CSV table of C-alpha atoms in Angstrom, one decimal:
chain,number,residue,atom,x,y,z
A,227,ASP,CA,81.5,95.8,95.1
A,228,CYS,CA,83.4,92.6,95.7
A,229,ALA,CA,81.4,91.6,98.7
A,230,ALA,CA,78.2,92.2,96.9
A,231,ASP,CA,79.4,89.8,94.2
A,232,ASN,CA,80.4,87.2,96.8
A,233,VAL,CA,84.0,87.6,96.0
A,234,LYS,CA,86.2,86.3,98.8
A,235,TYR,CA,89.7,87.1,97.5
A,236,VAL,CA,90.8,90.0,95.3
A,237,GLU,CA,94.2,91.0,94.0
A,238,ILE,CA,94.8,94.6,93.2
A,239,ARG,CA,97.5,95.3,90.7
A,240,THR,CA,99.3,98.6,90.4
A,241,THR,CA,102.7,99.9,89.2
A,242,PRO,CA,104.2,102.1,91.9
A,243,LYS,CA,104.5,105.7,90.8
A,244,VAL,CA,106.7,108.5,92.1
A,245,ASN,CA,105.7,112.2,92.3
A,246,ALA,CA,108.7,113.9,93.6
A,247,ALA,CA,107.0,117.3,93.9
A,248,GLY,CA,103.8,115.8,95.5
A,249,ALA,CA,102.6,113.7,98.3
A,250,LEU,CA,104.1,110.5,96.9
A,251,PRO,CA,107.9,111.2,96.6
A,252,THR,CA,108.9,107.5,96.6
A,253,LYS,CA,107.6,104.1,95.5
A,254,ALA,CA,107.4,103.1,99.1
A,255,ALA,CA,105.1,106.1,99.9
A,256,TYR,CA,102.9,105.2,97.0
A,257,VAL,CA,102.6,101.6,98.1
A,258,ASP,CA,102.0,102.7,101.7
A,259,ALA,CA,99.1,104.9,100.5
A,260,VAL,CA,97.5,102.1,98.6
A,261,LEU,CA,97.9,99.7,101.6
A,262,ARG,CA,96.5,102.3,104.0
A,263,GLY,CA,93.4,102.5,101.7
A,264,ILE,CA,93.0,98.7,101.8
A,265,GLU,CA,93.5,98.6,105.5
A,266,HIS,CA,91.0,101.4,106.1
A,267,VAL,CA,88.3,99.5,104.3
A,268,HIS,CA,89.0,96.3,106.3
A,269,ASN,CA,89.1,98.3,109.6
A,270,CYS,CA,85.8,100.1,108.8
A,271,ARG,CA,83.9,97.2,107.4
A,272,ASP,CA,84.5,94.2,109.7
A,273,GLU,CA,81.5,92.5,108.2
A,274,LEU,CA,83.2,92.2,104.8
A,275,ASP,CA,84.5,88.7,104.2
A,276,VAL,CA,86.9,89.7,101.4
A,277,SER,CA,90.6,89.3,101.6
A,278,ALA,CA,92.6,91.8,99.5
A,279,ARG,CA,96.2,91.5,98.4
A,280,LEU,CA,98.3,94.0,96.5
A,281,LEU,CA,100.4,93.0,93.5
A,282,LEU,CA,103.1,95.4,92.4
A,283,SER,CA,103.9,95.4,88.7
A,284,ILE,CA,106.9,96.6,86.8
A,285,ASN,CA,106.6,98.5,83.6
A,286,ARG,CA,108.9,96.8,81.1
A,287,ALA,CA,108.6,99.8,78.7
A,288,THR,CA,109.9,102.4,81.1
A,289,ASP,CA,111.5,100.8,84.2
A,290,THR,CA,115.2,100.1,84.2
A,291,ALA,CA,116.8,97.2,86.0
A,292,ALA,CA,117.5,99.5,89.0
A,293,THR,CA,113.9,100.8,89.2
A,294,ALA,CA,112.6,97.3,88.8
A,295,ALA,CA,114.8,96.2,91.7
A,296,ASP,CA,113.5,99.1,93.8
A,297,THR,CA,109.9,97.9,93.2
A,298,VAL,CA,110.9,94.4,94.2
A,299,ALA,CA,112.6,95.7,97.4
A,300,VAL,CA,109.4,97.7,98.3
A,301,ALA,CA,107.3,94.6,97.7
A,302,ALA,CA,109.5,92.5,100.0
A,303,ALA,CA,109.5,95.2,102.7
A,304,CYS,CA,105.7,95.3,102.6
A,305,ALA,CA,105.0,91.6,102.3
A,306,ALA,CA,103.6,91.4,105.9
A,307,ARG,CA,101.0,94.1,105.0
A,308,GLY,CA,99.6,92.1,102.1
A,309,VAL,CA,101.9,92.7,99.1
A,310,VAL,CA,102.4,89.5,97.2
Protein backbone atom coordinates (compact mmCIF):
# COMPACT_ATOMS: atom_id res chain seq x y z
CA ASP A 1 0.00 0.00 0.00
CA CYS A 2 2.78 2.43 0.88
CA ALA A 3 4.62 1.88 -2.41
CA ALA A 4 1.39 2.39 -4.36
CA ASP A 5 1.02 5.76 -2.62
CA ASN A 6 4.66 6.68 -3.40
CA VAL A 7 5.58 6.58 0.28
CA LYS A 8 9.36 6.23 0.71
CA TYR A 9 9.60 5.96 4.51
CA VAL A 10 7.17 4.46 7.00
CA GLU A 11 7.35 4.10 10.76
CA ILE A 12 5.34 1.29 12.29
CA ARG A 13 4.46 1.83 15.94
CA THR A 14 3.54 -0.94 18.34
CA THR A 15 3.58 -1.69 22.04
CA PRO A 16 5.37 -5.00 22.63
CA LYS A 17 3.03 -7.58 24.09
CA VAL A 18 3.72 -10.76 26.02
CA ASN A 19 1.73 -13.98 25.77
CA ALA A 20 3.45 -16.30 28.22
CA ALA A 21 1.28 -19.27 27.20
CA GLY A 22 1.64 -18.66 23.46
CA ALA A 23 4.19 -18.14 20.76
CA LEU A 24 5.34 -14.73 22.07
CA PRO A 25 6.52 -15.34 25.64
CA THR A 26 8.68 -12.20 25.83
CA LYS A 27 8.72 -8.68 24.47
CA ALA A 28 11.87 -9.61 22.54
CA ALA A 29 10.00 -12.47 20.83
CA TYR A 30 7.15 -10.10 19.92
CA VAL A 31 9.54 -7.53 18.44
CA ASP A 32 11.43 -10.26 16.58
CA ALA A 33 8.17 -11.46 15.01
CA VAL A 34 7.29 -7.95 13.83
CA LEU A 35 10.81 -7.37 12.47
CA ARG A 36 10.77 -10.73 10.66
CA GLY A 37 7.55 -9.63 8.97
CA ILE A 38 9.10 -6.35 7.85
CA GLU A 39 12.25 -8.14 6.68
CA HIS A 40 10.18 -10.73 4.80
CA VAL A 41 8.43 -8.02 2.80
CA HIS A 42 11.75 -6.36 1.96
CA ASN A 43 13.34 -9.67 0.96
CA CYS A 44 10.42 -10.76 -1.22
CA ARG A 45 9.80 -7.43 -2.86
CA ASP A 46 13.15 -6.00 -3.92
CA GLU A 47 11.43 -3.59 -6.26
CA LEU A 48 9.79 -1.76 -3.36
CA ASP A 49 11.48 1.53 -2.64
CA VAL A 50 10.06 1.92 0.87
CA SER A 51 12.14 2.01 4.02
CA ALA A 52 10.37 0.80 7.16
CA ARG A 53 11.37 1.35 10.76
CA LEU A 54 9.77 0.06 13.94
CA LEU A 55 8.91 2.34 16.85
CA LEU A 56 8.27 0.67 20.19
CA SER A 57 5.83 2.43 22.46
CA ILE A 58 5.31 2.23 26.20
CA ASN A 59 1.81 2.11 27.63
CA ARG A 60 1.80 4.71 30.38
CA ALA A 61 -1.47 3.33 31.78
CA THR A 62 -0.24 -0.21 32.34
CA ASP A 63 3.56 -0.35 32.15
CA THR A 64 5.65 0.03 35.29
CA ALA A 65 9.11 1.59 35.31
CA ALA A 66 10.57 -1.92 35.12
CA THR A 67 8.47 -3.03 32.14
CA ALA A 68 9.17 0.28 30.39
CA ALA A 69 12.90 -0.27 30.95
CA ASP A 70 12.52 -3.75 29.46
CA THR A 71 10.96 -2.23 26.33
CA VAL A 72 13.83 0.27 26.07
CA ALA A 73 16.35 -2.57 26.41
CA VAL A 74 14.64 -4.57 23.66
CA ALA A 75 14.63 -1.48 21.42
CA ALA A 76 18.34 -0.92 21.99
CA ALA A 77 19.13 -4.56 21.29
CA CYS A 78 17.22 -4.45 18.01
CA ALA A 79 18.42 -1.05 16.77
CA ALA A 80 20.54 -2.58 14.02
CA ARG A 81 17.42 -4.30 12.64
CA GLY A 82 15.44 -1.08 12.24
CA VAL A 83 14.03 -0.26 15.66
CA VAL A 84 14.22 3.47 16.29
